[in-house]
mmCIF file of C-alpha atoms and ligand atoms in Angstrom:
data_model
loop_
_atom_site.group_PDB
_atom_site.id
_atom_site.type_symbol
_atom_site.label_atom_id
_atom_site.label_comp_id
_atom_site.label_asym_id
_atom_site.label_seq_id
_atom_site.Cartn_x
_atom_site.Cartn_y
_atom_site.Cartn_z
ATOM 1 C CA MET K 1 -3.929 -31.677 22.797
ATOM 2 C CA THR K 2 -4.111 -32.268 19.424
ATOM 3 C CA ASP K 3 -6.691 -32.914 16.541
ATOM 4 C CA LEU K 4 -5.013 -35.837 15.044
ATOM 5 C CA ARG K 5 -7.573 -37.960 13.358
ATOM 6 C CA LEU K 6 -5.385 -40.929 14.363
ATOM 7 C CA LEU K 7 -6.841 -40.295 17.804
ATOM 8 C CA THR K 8 -10.103 -39.919 17.553
ATOM 9 C CA PRO K 9 -12.566 -43.074 18.222
ATOM 10 C CA VAL K 10 -13.702 -45.357 15.358
ATOM 11 C CA GLN K 11 -16.249 -48.200 15.721
ATOM 12 C CA VAL K 12 -14.710 -51.698 14.833
ATOM 13 C CA GLY K 13 -17.555 -54.254 14.688
ATOM 14 C CA PRO K 14 -19.087 -54.373 18.174
ATOM 15 C CA TYR K 15 -16.323 -52.449 19.645
ATOM 16 C CA THR K 16 -15.844 -48.514 20.093
ATOM 17 C CA LEU K 17 -12.006 -48.070 20.016
ATOM 18 C CA PRO K 18 -10.743 -44.923 21.552
ATOM 19 C CA ASN K 19 -8.463 -44.207 18.903
ATOM 20 C CA ARG K 20 -7.366 -45.563 15.001
ATOM 21 C CA VAL K 21 -3.727 -46.742 16.257
ATOM 22 C CA VAL K 22 -3.549 -50.412 15.796
ATOM 23 C CA MET K 23 -0.510 -52.473 16.778
ATOM 24 C CA ALA K 24 0.463 -54.548 13.896
ATOM 25 C CA PRO K 25 0.653 -58.554 14.606
ATOM 26 C CA LEU K 26 4.323 -59.110 15.284
ATOM 27 C CA THR K 27 5.989 -62.285 15.293
ATOM 28 C CA ARG K 28 8.496 -62.062 18.292
ATOM 29 C CA ASN K 29 9.267 -65.788 18.911
ATOM 30 C CA ARG K 30 9.056 -65.837 22.591
ATOM 31 C CA ALA K 31 6.673 -68.484 23.566
ATOM 32 C CA GLY K 32 6.955 -70.713 26.179
ATOM 33 C CA ALA K 33 7.061 -74.534 26.828
ATOM 34 C CA ASN K 34 4.912 -76.268 24.288
ATOM 35 C CA LEU K 35 4.627 -73.119 22.676
ATOM 36 C CA ALA K 36 2.114 -71.573 24.963
ATOM 37 C CA PRO K 37 2.265 -67.930 26.091
ATOM 38 C CA THR K 38 3.722 -66.813 29.576
ATOM 39 C CA ALA K 39 3.594 -64.137 31.966
ATOM 40 C CA LEU K 40 6.327 -62.633 30.053
ATOM 41 C CA ASN K 41 4.575 -62.250 26.882
ATOM 42 C CA ALA K 42 1.226 -61.078 28.976
ATOM 43 C CA GLU K 43 3.387 -58.242 30.293
ATOM 44 C CA TYR K 44 4.662 -57.193 26.311
ATOM 45 C CA TYR K 45 0.902 -57.050 25.140
ATOM 46 C CA THR K 46 -0.254 -55.201 28.551
ATOM 47 C CA GLN K 47 2.404 -52.533 28.099
ATOM 48 C CA ARG K 48 0.765 -51.652 24.570
ATOM 49 C CA ALA K 49 -2.910 -51.737 25.669
ATOM 50 C CA SER K 50 -3.241 -48.190 24.920
ATOM 51 C CA ALA K 51 -3.418 -49.271 21.325
ATOM 52 C CA GLY K 52 -7.051 -48.688 19.760
ATOM 53 C CA LEU K 53 -6.633 -52.673 19.019
ATOM 54 C CA ILE K 54 -3.612 -55.054 19.572
ATOM 55 C CA ILE K 55 -3.315 -57.730 16.783
ATOM 56 C CA SER K 56 -1.678 -60.549 18.188
ATOM 57 C CA GLU K 57 1.356 -62.030 16.626
ATOM 58 C CA ALA K 58 0.645 -64.680 14.378
ATOM 59 C CA SER K 59 -0.369 -68.076 16.192
ATOM 60 C CA GLN K 60 -0.034 -71.426 14.078
ATOM 61 C CA ILE K 61 -3.650 -73.119 14.158
ATOM 62 C CA SER K 62 -1.926 -76.571 14.268
ATOM 63 C CA PRO K 63 1.753 -78.265 14.409
ATOM 64 C CA GLN K 64 1.595 -78.286 10.773
ATOM 65 C CA GLY K 65 1.206 -74.656 10.520
ATOM 66 C CA MET K 66 4.381 -73.586 12.351
ATOM 67 C CA GLY K 67 7.221 -72.384 10.276
ATOM 68 C CA TYR K 68 9.444 -70.621 12.733
ATOM 69 C CA PRO K 69 11.191 -71.386 16.121
ATOM 70 C CA ASN K 70 9.074 -70.468 19.336
ATOM 71 C CA THR K 71 6.120 -69.190 17.851
ATOM 72 C CA PRO K 72 2.934 -69.635 19.911
ATOM 73 C CA GLY K 73 0.060 -72.034 19.091
ATOM 74 C CA ILE K 74 -3.582 -71.874 19.541
ATOM 75 C CA TYR K 75 -4.363 -75.508 18.945
ATOM 76 C CA SER K 76 -3.698 -77.034 22.496
ATOM 77 C CA ALA K 77 -5.427 -76.410 26.125
ATOM 78 C CA GLU K 78 -2.092 -75.673 27.352
ATOM 79 C CA GLN K 79 -1.895 -72.801 24.665
ATOM 80 C CA VAL K 80 -5.769 -71.291 25.545
ATOM 81 C CA GLU K 81 -4.343 -71.231 29.161
ATOM 82 C CA GLY K 82 -1.398 -69.093 28.162
ATOM 83 C CA TRP K 83 -3.316 -66.916 25.877
ATOM 84 C CA LYS K 84 -5.919 -66.390 28.939
ATOM 85 C CA LEU K 85 -3.151 -64.802 30.772
ATOM 86 C CA VAL K 86 -2.627 -62.394 27.935
ATOM 87 C CA THR K 87 -6.176 -61.420 27.281
ATOM 88 C CA GLU K 88 -7.012 -60.964 30.885
ATOM 89 C CA ALA K 89 -4.269 -58.701 31.445
ATOM 90 C CA VAL K 90 -4.557 -56.573 28.411
ATOM 91 C CA HIS K 91 -8.494 -56.081 29.148
ATOM 92 C CA GLN K 92 -7.365 -55.120 32.601
ATOM 93 C CA ALA K 93 -5.320 -52.449 31.589
ATOM 94 C CA GLY K 94 -8.324 -51.424 29.300
ATOM 95 C CA GLY K 95 -7.305 -52.533 25.893
ATOM 96 C CA ARG K 96 -8.614 -54.963 23.136
ATOM 97 C CA ILE K 97 -6.936 -58.015 21.582
ATOM 98 C CA PHE K 98 -7.647 -59.951 18.274
ATOM 99 C CA LEU K 99 -5.636 -63.086 17.635
ATOM 100 C CA GLN K 100 -3.985 -63.397 14.389
ATOM 101 C CA LEU K 101 -4.561 -67.121 12.805
ATOM 102 C CA TRP K 102 -1.771 -68.552 10.962
ATOM 103 C CA HIS K 103 -0.793 -71.449 8.794
ATOM 104 C CA VAL K 104 2.612 -71.118 7.068
ATOM 105 C CA GLY K 105 2.167 -73.618 4.280
ATOM 106 C CA ARG K 106 5.327 -74.133 2.515
ATOM 107 C CA ILE K 107 7.293 -71.512 4.504
ATOM 108 C CA SER K 108 8.131 -74.132 7.254
ATOM 109 C CA HIS K 109 10.898 -76.923 7.322
ATOM 110 C CA SER K 110 10.508 -80.822 7.680
ATOM 111 C CA SER K 111 12.554 -80.401 11.141
ATOM 112 C CA LEU K 112 9.525 -78.363 12.507
ATOM 113 C CA GLN K 113 6.889 -80.629 10.825
ATOM 114 C CA PRO K 114 5.172 -83.505 12.968
ATOM 115 C CA GLY K 115 6.804 -86.874 12.212
ATOM 116 C CA GLY K 116 9.483 -84.811 10.334
ATOM 117 C CA ALA K 117 6.798 -84.720 7.666
ATOM 118 C CA LEU K 118 7.472 -82.230 4.219
ATOM 119 C CA PRO K 119 5.637 -78.902 4.768
ATOM 120 C CA VAL K 120 2.185 -78.462 2.841
ATOM 121 C CA ALA K 121 1.410 -76.214 0.262
ATOM 122 C CA PRO K 122 -1.164 -75.901 -2.661
ATOM 123 C CA SER K 123 1.045 -77.173 -5.288
ATOM 124 C CA ALA K 124 4.767 -78.699 -5.057
ATOM 125 C CA ILE K 125 6.759 -75.512 -5.662
ATOM 126 C CA ALA K 126 9.799 -74.725 -3.438
ATOM 127 C CA PRO K 127 10.148 -71.128 -2.372
ATOM 128 C CA ALA K 128 13.665 -69.812 -2.918
ATOM 129 C CA GLY K 129 15.336 -69.131 0.446
ATOM 130 C CA GLU K 130 15.765 -70.558 3.655
ATOM 131 C CA ALA K 131 13.572 -71.919 6.409
ATOM 132 C CA ALA K 132 14.544 -70.751 10.088
ATOM 133 C CA THR K 133 14.996 -73.969 12.006
ATOM 134 C CA TYR K 134 15.982 -74.512 16.005
ATOM 135 C CA GLU K 135 19.317 -75.614 14.016
ATOM 136 C CA GLY K 136 19.781 -72.478 12.128
ATOM 137 C CA MET K 137 18.959 -71.573 8.245
ATOM 138 C CA ALA K 138 18.229 -74.468 6.164
ATOM 139 C CA PRO K 139 17.082 -74.350 2.458
ATOM 140 C CA PHE K 140 13.258 -74.344 1.786
ATOM 141 C CA GLU K 141 12.053 -77.936 0.709
ATOM 142 C CA THR K 142 9.693 -78.814 -2.049
ATOM 143 C CA PRO K 143 6.444 -79.218 -0.607
ATOM 144 C CA HIS K 144 3.688 -81.792 -0.448
ATOM 145 C CA ALA K 145 0.734 -80.693 -2.688
ATOM 146 C CA LEU K 146 -2.390 -81.131 -0.550
ATOM 147 C CA GLU K 147 -5.026 -83.450 -1.406
ATOM 148 C CA VAL K 148 -8.778 -82.319 -1.426
ATOM 149 C CA GLU K 149 -9.472 -84.064 1.750
ATOM 150 C CA GLU K 150 -6.496 -82.783 3.542
ATOM 151 C CA ILE K 151 -7.656 -78.780 2.494
ATOM 152 C CA ALA K 152 -10.890 -79.586 4.053
ATOM 153 C CA GLY K 153 -8.847 -80.906 7.571
ATOM 154 C CA ILE K 154 -6.792 -77.691 7.252
ATOM 155 C CA VAL K 155 -10.402 -75.594 7.101
ATOM 156 C CA GLU K 156 -11.418 -77.390 10.070
ATOM 157 C CA ASP K 157 -8.152 -76.764 12.167
ATOM 158 C CA TYR K 158 -9.161 -73.253 11.519
ATOM 159 C CA ARG K 159 -12.266 -73.362 13.022
ATOM 160 C CA LYS K 160 -11.175 -75.189 16.079
ATOM 161 C CA ALA K 161 -8.279 -72.749 16.336
ATOM 162 C CA ALA K 162 -11.072 -69.779 16.231
ATOM 163 C CA GLN K 163 -12.935 -71.629 19.033
ATOM 164 C CA ASN K 164 -9.831 -71.782 20.884
ATOM 165 C CA ALA K 165 -9.341 -68.050 20.595
ATOM 166 C CA MET K 166 -12.781 -67.485 21.891
ATOM 167 C CA ASP K 167 -12.259 -69.559 25.016
ATOM 168 C CA ALA K 168 -8.972 -67.867 25.614
ATOM 169 C CA GLY K 169 -10.740 -64.566 25.862
ATOM 170 C CA PHE K 170 -10.080 -62.806 22.938
ATOM 171 C CA ASP K 171 -12.131 -59.727 21.385
ATOM 172 C CA GLY K 172 -11.889 -61.353 17.716
ATOM 173 C CA VAL K 173 -9.745 -62.960 15.402
ATOM 174 C CA GLU K 174 -7.640 -61.847 12.216
ATOM 175 C CA ILE K 175 -7.101 -64.518 9.364
ATOM 176 C CA HIS K 176 -3.533 -63.790 8.250
ATOM 177 C CA ALA K 177 -3.838 -64.468 4.326
ATOM 178 C CA ALA K 178 -1.063 -62.073 3.561
ATOM 179 C CA ASN K 179 2.894 -62.089 3.447
ATOM 180 C CA GLY K 180 3.131 -65.358 1.150
ATOM 181 C CA TYR K 181 1.615 -68.098 3.972
ATOM 182 C CA LEU K 182 -0.907 -70.835 3.066
ATOM 183 C CA ILE K 183 -3.699 -68.664 2.239
ATOM 184 C CA ASP K 184 -1.635 -66.246 0.157
ATOM 185 C CA GLN K 185 -0.348 -69.313 -1.659
ATOM 186 C CA PHE K 186 -3.475 -70.665 -2.895
ATOM 187 C CA LEU K 187 -4.614 -66.887 -3.779
ATOM 188 C CA GLN K 188 -1.500 -66.135 -6.382
ATOM 189 C CA ASP K 189 -0.555 -68.112 -9.396
ATOM 190 C CA SER K 190 3.108 -68.485 -9.002
ATOM 191 C CA THR K 191 2.553 -70.934 -5.797
ATOM 192 C CA ASN K 192 -0.821 -72.429 -6.877
ATOM 193 C CA GLN K 193 -0.845 -74.467 -10.067
ATOM 194 C CA ARG K 194 -3.420 -76.643 -9.126
ATOM 195 C CA THR K 195 -5.973 -77.870 -11.953
ATOM 196 C CA ASP K 196 -8.910 -79.002 -9.478
ATOM 197 C CA ALA K 197 -11.432 -76.722 -7.644
ATOM 198 C CA TYR K 198 -8.811 -74.844 -5.785
ATOM 199 C CA GLY K 199 -6.951 -73.481 -8.708
ATOM 200 C CA GLY K 200 -6.625 -72.301 -12.268
ATOM 201 C CA SER K 201 -9.195 -69.358 -12.218
ATOM 202 C CA ILE K 202 -9.017 -66.585 -9.758
ATOM 203 C CA GLU K 203 -12.820 -67.887 -8.279
ATOM 204 C CA ASN K 204 -10.894 -71.158 -7.835
ATOM 205 C CA ARG K 205 -7.754 -69.634 -6.252
ATOM 206 C CA THR K 206 -9.821 -67.519 -3.787
ATOM 207 C CA ARG K 207 -11.895 -70.823 -2.456
ATOM 208 C CA PHE K 208 -9.640 -71.864 0.226
ATOM 209 C CA LEU K 209 -9.721 -68.018 1.490
ATOM 210 C CA LEU K 210 -13.464 -67.750 1.459
ATOM 211 C CA GLU K 211 -13.864 -71.581 2.946
ATOM 212 C CA VAL K 212 -11.441 -70.426 5.973
ATOM 213 C CA THR K 213 -13.572 -67.232 6.545
ATOM 214 C CA GLU K 214 -16.647 -69.281 6.268
ATOM 215 C CA ALA K 215 -15.342 -71.376 9.058
ATOM 216 C CA VAL K 216 -14.148 -68.789 11.330
ATOM 217 C CA VAL K 217 -17.119 -66.759 10.735
ATOM 218 C CA SER K 218 -19.196 -69.688 11.776
ATOM 219 C CA VAL K 219 -17.596 -69.321 15.329
ATOM 220 C CA TRP K 220 -17.173 -65.416 15.871
ATOM 221 C CA GLY K 221 -19.697 -63.796 13.503
ATOM 222 C CA GLY K 222 -18.523 -61.609 10.695
ATOM 223 C CA ASP K 223 -18.110 -58.510 12.850
ATOM 224 C CA ARG K 224 -15.483 -59.827 15.228
ATOM 225 C CA VAL K 225 -13.043 -61.292 12.093
ATOM 226 C CA GLY K 226 -10.855 -59.376 10.040
ATOM 227 C CA VAL K 227 -8.678 -60.544 7.205
ATOM 228 C CA ARG K 228 -5.318 -59.129 6.631
ATOM 229 C CA LEU K 229 -4.097 -59.134 2.938
ATOM 230 C CA ALA K 230 -0.783 -58.057 0.951
ATOM 231 C CA PRO K 231 -1.697 -57.585 -2.496
ATOM 232 C CA THR K 232 1.527 -56.343 -3.892
ATOM 233 C CA GLY K 233 3.775 -58.532 -1.286
ATOM 234 C CA THR K 234 7.097 -60.077 -2.394
ATOM 235 C CA PHE K 235 8.126 -61.644 0.605
ATOM 236 C CA ASN K 236 8.580 -65.334 1.090
ATOM 237 C CA ASP K 237 9.173 -65.439 -2.911
ATOM 238 C CA MET K 238 5.467 -64.190 -3.560
ATOM 239 C CA ALA K 239 5.457 -63.634 -7.738
ATOM 240 C CA GLY K 240 2.144 -63.884 -8.806
ATOM 241 C CA SER K 241 0.744 -62.317 -11.535
ATOM 242 C CA GLN K 242 -2.845 -60.660 -12.185
ATOM 243 C CA ARG K 243 -2.662 -59.271 -8.647
ATOM 244 C CA ALA K 244 -4.955 -56.313 -9.531
ATOM 245 C CA GLU K 245 -7.924 -58.920 -10.733
ATOM 246 C CA THR K 246 -7.047 -61.331 -8.136
ATOM 247 C CA PHE K 247 -7.091 -58.921 -5.160
ATOM 248 C CA SER K 248 -10.147 -57.099 -6.361
ATOM 249 C CA TYR K 249 -11.919 -60.326 -6.757
ATOM 250 C CA ALA K 250 -11.214 -61.608 -3.267
ATOM 251 C CA VAL K 251 -11.700 -58.519 -1.610
ATOM 252 C CA GLN K 252 -15.183 -58.134 -3.155
ATOM 253 C CA ALA K 253 -16.013 -61.870 -2.209
ATOM 254 C CA LEU K 254 -15.274 -60.868 1.364
ATOM 255 C CA ASN K 255 -17.836 -58.626 1.442
ATOM 256 C CA ARG K 256 -20.594 -61.349 1.876
ATOM 257 C CA PHE K 257 -19.260 -61.641 5.753
ATOM 258 C CA GLY K 258 -19.824 -58.302 6.963
ATOM 259 C CA LEU K 259 -16.243 -58.597 8.399
ATOM 260 C CA ALA K 260 -15.108 -56.407 11.085
ATOM 261 C CA TYR K 261 -12.426 -55.045 8.893
ATOM 262 C CA LEU K 262 -9.984 -55.494 5.900
ATOM 263 C CA HIS K 263 -6.131 -55.278 6.995
ATOM 264 C CA LEU K 264 -3.988 -54.278 3.551
ATOM 265 C CA VAL K 265 -0.253 -54.285 3.642
ATOM 266 C CA GLU K 266 0.621 -51.602 1.474
ATOM 267 C CA PRO K 267 2.992 -51.583 -1.493
ATOM 268 C CA ARG K 268 4.838 -48.902 0.677
ATOM 269 C CA ALA K 269 6.286 -51.676 2.892
ATOM 270 C CA ASP K 270 8.122 -53.048 -0.304
ATOM 271 C CA LEU K 271 10.980 -51.654 -2.044
ATOM 272 C CA ASN K 272 10.211 -52.577 -5.254
ATOM 273 C CA PRO K 273 6.628 -53.759 -5.060
ATOM 274 C CA PRO K 274 4.468 -55.001 -8.180
ATOM 275 C CA ALA K 275 1.566 -52.990 -9.155
ATOM 276 C CA PRO K 276 2.240 -50.154 -6.809
ATOM 277 C CA GLU K 277 -1.144 -48.728 -7.550
ATOM 278 C CA LEU K 278 -2.890 -51.558 -5.251
ATOM 279 C CA THR K 279 -2.847 -49.346 -2.181
ATOM 280 C CA SER K 280 -5.646 -49.423 0.356
ATOM 281 C CA GLY K 281 -7.136 -46.187 -1.955
ATOM 282 C CA TYR K 282 -7.584 -48.709 -4.669
ATOM 283 C CA PHE K 283 -9.627 -51.201 -2.699
ATOM 284 C CA ARG K 284 -11.651 -48.464 -0.795
ATOM 285 C CA SER K 285 -14.530 -48.478 -3.491
ATOM 286 C CA LEU K 286 -14.540 -52.523 -3.685
ATOM 287 C CA PHE K 287 -14.373 -53.097 0.210
ATOM 288 C CA GLU K 288 -17.735 -52.342 2.133
ATOM 289 C CA GLY K 289 -16.343 -51.885 5.536
ATOM 290 C CA THR K 290 -13.427 -50.660 7.743
ATOM 291 C CA ILE K 291 -9.840 -50.760 6.440
ATOM 292 C CA ILE K 292 -6.885 -50.917 8.163
ATOM 293 C CA SER K 293 -3.681 -50.018 6.423
ATOM 294 C CA ALA K 294 0.008 -51.107 7.519
ATOM 295 C CA GLY K 295 3.262 -50.731 5.947
ATOM 296 C CA GLY K 296 6.095 -48.106 6.955
ATOM 297 C CA TYR K 297 3.793 -45.442 8.384
ATOM 298 C CA ASP K 298 5.124 -42.540 10.880
ATOM 299 C CA ARG K 299 2.772 -40.263 12.686
ATOM 300 C CA ASP K 300 2.062 -37.983 10.108
ATOM 301 C CA SER K 301 2.154 -40.050 7.032
ATOM 302 C CA GLY K 302 -0.370 -42.353 8.690
ATOM 303 C CA ASN K 303 -2.516 -39.423 9.536
ATOM 304 C CA GLU K 304 -2.507 -38.250 5.878
ATOM 305 C CA VAL K 305 -3.905 -41.572 4.907
ATOM 306 C CA LEU K 306 -6.820 -41.205 7.284
ATOM 307 C CA GLU K 307 -7.400 -37.855 6.105
ATOM 308 C CA ALA K 308 -7.690 -38.345 2.529
ATOM 309 C CA GLY K 309 -10.136 -41.248 3.316
ATOM 310 C CA ASP K 310 -8.391 -44.135 2.166
ATOM 311 C CA ALA K 311 -8.454 -46.089 5.141
ATOM 312 C CA ASP K 312 -10.102 -45.856 8.928
ATOM 313 C CA LEU K 313 -6.964 -46.965 10.944
ATOM 314 C CA ILE K 314 -3.375 -47.317 10.567
ATOM 315 C CA ALA K 315 -1.410 -50.305 11.789
ATOM 316 C CA TYR K 316 2.045 -49.849 13.500
ATOM 317 C CA GLY K 317 4.668 -52.600 13.569
ATOM 318 C CA ARG K 318 8.243 -51.461 14.343
ATOM 319 C CA TRP K 319 7.357 -48.430 16.118
ATOM 320 C CA PHE K 320 4.986 -50.306 18.056
ATOM 321 C CA ILE K 321 7.878 -52.691 19.407
ATOM 322 C CA SER K 322 10.203 -49.944 20.383
ATOM 323 C CA ASN K 323 7.196 -47.593 21.873
ATOM 324 C CA PRO K 324 4.940 -49.331 24.132
ATOM 325 C CA ASP K 325 3.052 -45.687 24.543
ATOM 326 C CA LEU K 326 2.610 -45.129 20.957
ATOM 327 C CA PRO K 327 -0.690 -43.414 20.821
ATOM 328 C CA GLN K 328 0.348 -41.227 23.534
ATOM 329 C CA ARG K 329 3.626 -40.375 22.168
ATOM 330 C CA PHE K 330 1.616 -39.186 18.858
ATOM 331 C CA ALA K 331 -0.583 -37.118 21.205
ATOM 332 C CA VAL K 332 2.439 -34.922 21.885
ATOM 333 C CA ASN K 333 4.369 -35.361 19.182
ATOM 334 C CA ALA K 334 7.146 -36.937 20.913
ATOM 335 C CA GLU K 335 10.362 -38.409 19.641
ATOM 336 C CA LEU K 336 10.327 -42.345 19.088
ATOM 337 C CA ASN K 337 12.500 -44.740 20.679
ATOM 338 C CA GLU K 338 14.623 -46.329 18.043
ATOM 339 C CA TYR K 339 14.042 -49.986 17.703
ATOM 340 C CA ASP K 340 16.719 -52.979 18.000
ATOM 341 C CA ARG K 341 16.447 -55.218 15.058
ATOM 342 C CA SER K 342 18.836 -57.706 16.747
ATOM 343 C CA SER K 343 16.004 -58.361 19.162
ATOM 344 C CA PHE K 344 12.884 -58.811 16.990
ATOM 345 C CA TYR K 345 12.970 -62.638 16.695
ATOM 346 C CA GLY K 346 13.680 -64.351 19.698
ATOM 347 C CA GLY K 347 15.485 -64.096 22.950
ATOM 348 C CA ASP K 348 14.390 -62.789 26.093
ATOM 349 C CA GLU K 349 12.924 -59.678 28.162
ATOM 350 C CA ARG K 350 15.612 -57.631 26.614
ATOM 351 C CA GLY K 351 14.088 -55.780 23.379
ATOM 352 C CA TYR K 352 10.521 -56.861 24.341
ATOM 353 C CA ILE K 353 9.276 -55.477 27.471
ATOM 354 C CA ASP K 354 12.165 -52.867 28.345
ATOM 355 C CA TYR K 355 11.399 -50.240 26.052
ATOM 356 C CA PRO K 356 10.632 -47.027 27.986
ATOM 357 C CA THR K 357 7.503 -45.186 28.343
ATOM 358 C CA LEU K 358 7.520 -41.450 27.849
ATOM 359 C CA GLU K 359 6.574 -41.133 31.422
ATOM 360 C CA LEU K 360 9.618 -43.276 32.411
ATOM 361 C CA GLN K 361 11.970 -41.126 30.252
ATOM 362 C CA THR K 362 10.730 -37.781 31.499
ATOM 363 C CA ALA K 363 10.452 -38.786 35.398
HETATM 364 C C1 FNR C 401 6.134 -58.313 11.059
HETATM 365 N N1 FNR C 401 4.695 -58.638 10.406
HETATM 366 C C2 FNR C 401 4.025 -59.406 10.434
HETATM 367 N N2 FNR C 401 2.708 -59.690 9.544
HETATM 368 C C3 FNR C 401 2.044 -60.426 10.177
HETATM 369 O O1 FNR C 401 0.953 -60.595 9.252
HETATM 370 N N3 FNR C 401 1.961 -61.460 11.242
HETATM 371 C C4 FNR C 401 3.386 -61.288 11.934
HETATM 372 O O2 FNR C 401 3.398 -62.515 12.830
HETATM 373 C C5 FNR C 401 4.152 -60.475 11.515
HETATM 374 N N4 FNR C 401 5.133 -60.490 12.404
HETATM 375 C C6 FNR C 401 6.278 -59.590 12.076
HETATM 376 C C7 FNR C 401 7.361 -59.434 12.934
HETATM 377 C C8 FNR C 401 8.245 -58.556 12.903
HETATM 378 C C9 FNR C 401 9.426 -58.374 13.683
HETATM 379 C C10 FNR C 401 7.906 -57.352 11.942
HETATM 380 C C11 FNR C 401 9.122 -56.086 11.837
HETATM 381 C C12 FNR C 401 7.091 -57.586 10.978
HETATM 382 C C13 FNR C 401 4.592 -57.200 9.321
HETATM 383 C C14 FNR C 401 4.001 -56.136 10.437
HETATM 384 O O3 FNR C 401 2.729 -56.611 10.839
HETATM 385 C C15 FNR C 401 3.809 -55.011 9.617
HETATM 386 O O4 FNR C 401 3.141 -55.178 8.358
HETATM 387 C C16 FNR C 401 5.389 -54.402 8.825
HETATM 388 O O5 FNR C 401 6.230 -54.474 10.003
HETATM 389 C C17 FNR C 401 5.109 -53.056 8.425
HETATM 390 O O6 FNR C 401 4.503 -52.150 9.237
HETATM 391 P P1 FNR C 401 5.674 -51.224 9.789
HETATM 392 O O7 FNR C 401 6.580 -52.034 11.105
HETATM 393 O O8 FNR C 401 6.510 -50.506 9.061
HETATM 394 O O9 FNR C 401 4.899 -50.326 10.696
#
């Protein structure tokens, strides 16, 4: 037995979760034909149904929102049917699962885009680095700067995708506004140099996030919608200034929606983070709701953050890949299976559904 705070129940929106151990959103590049989830994906998530909450891998809201090979979509009827396999199996196993809504913006490549078009972004600024395409890595291209009418179309794509997620049987959705993807590109000044209502001031740079959240909340209600932010992230060539001001404003502006939770990627997830003070503890007094914290936690470091009162739940990424029964392992303080990075992104059932549970190991 254990008195770990990680393993105590917690209320998230309308749901009473049995524990505070969240499965972080994890791209695994194993969708099936036409980017629809399959029985293999259902098996993977079901194995992890003892998580207090599963957040699905990021799922593109439109063909334009895609940036990597074989990531699942949430824009077609076939994809909705595929996701039903996942949600039904997870529910059968007693779990809860939110879908992560994704538009990658400039982190794409014309070879992945409808009609071979350029990726889109707030401004025509190419990221440093390379895109992952079906033909291997390729230098990032300079994206097309979105017209105002096009922005409205993308907000509508978010709304439709949120409706599709509901039709697919999810328990809620998380808006991916972290890690240098489209919403983060609007939020930060290194990627947003617009001079219209969507750029310039912090209020203007936050407008797109708030419009997307409004659209998604119109489908789900606030209490079944989460938002993920990475205030100190540098992934995908993010180099914004004014981070404390920008993210403090965004977090406070989100209060109006009565969200299920705010999900923060911690500075600890980066080797050398800008603004290292922007932890969940920093945002605690600004956000009037539940906070999930993610980034490089193990059992004890995660539990400490909960004990300190800086967050309400902890999301685990890599440890959940290799330990389908992570809450049980925490309960008995068992050793964890090591993860194999070579099978993180793409492949088959190996490194996906073949990590053993404790029960199997000790049988
Ligand atoms: C990720 N991460 C991630 N984040 C996100 O918001 N959407 C996603 O689809 C993914 N995909 C993804 C794939 C893989 C293989 C890894 C390792 C990571 C980031 C992830 O959710 C988490 O924030 C980090 O992994 C840090 O947590 P851990 O792994 O240290 O517990």
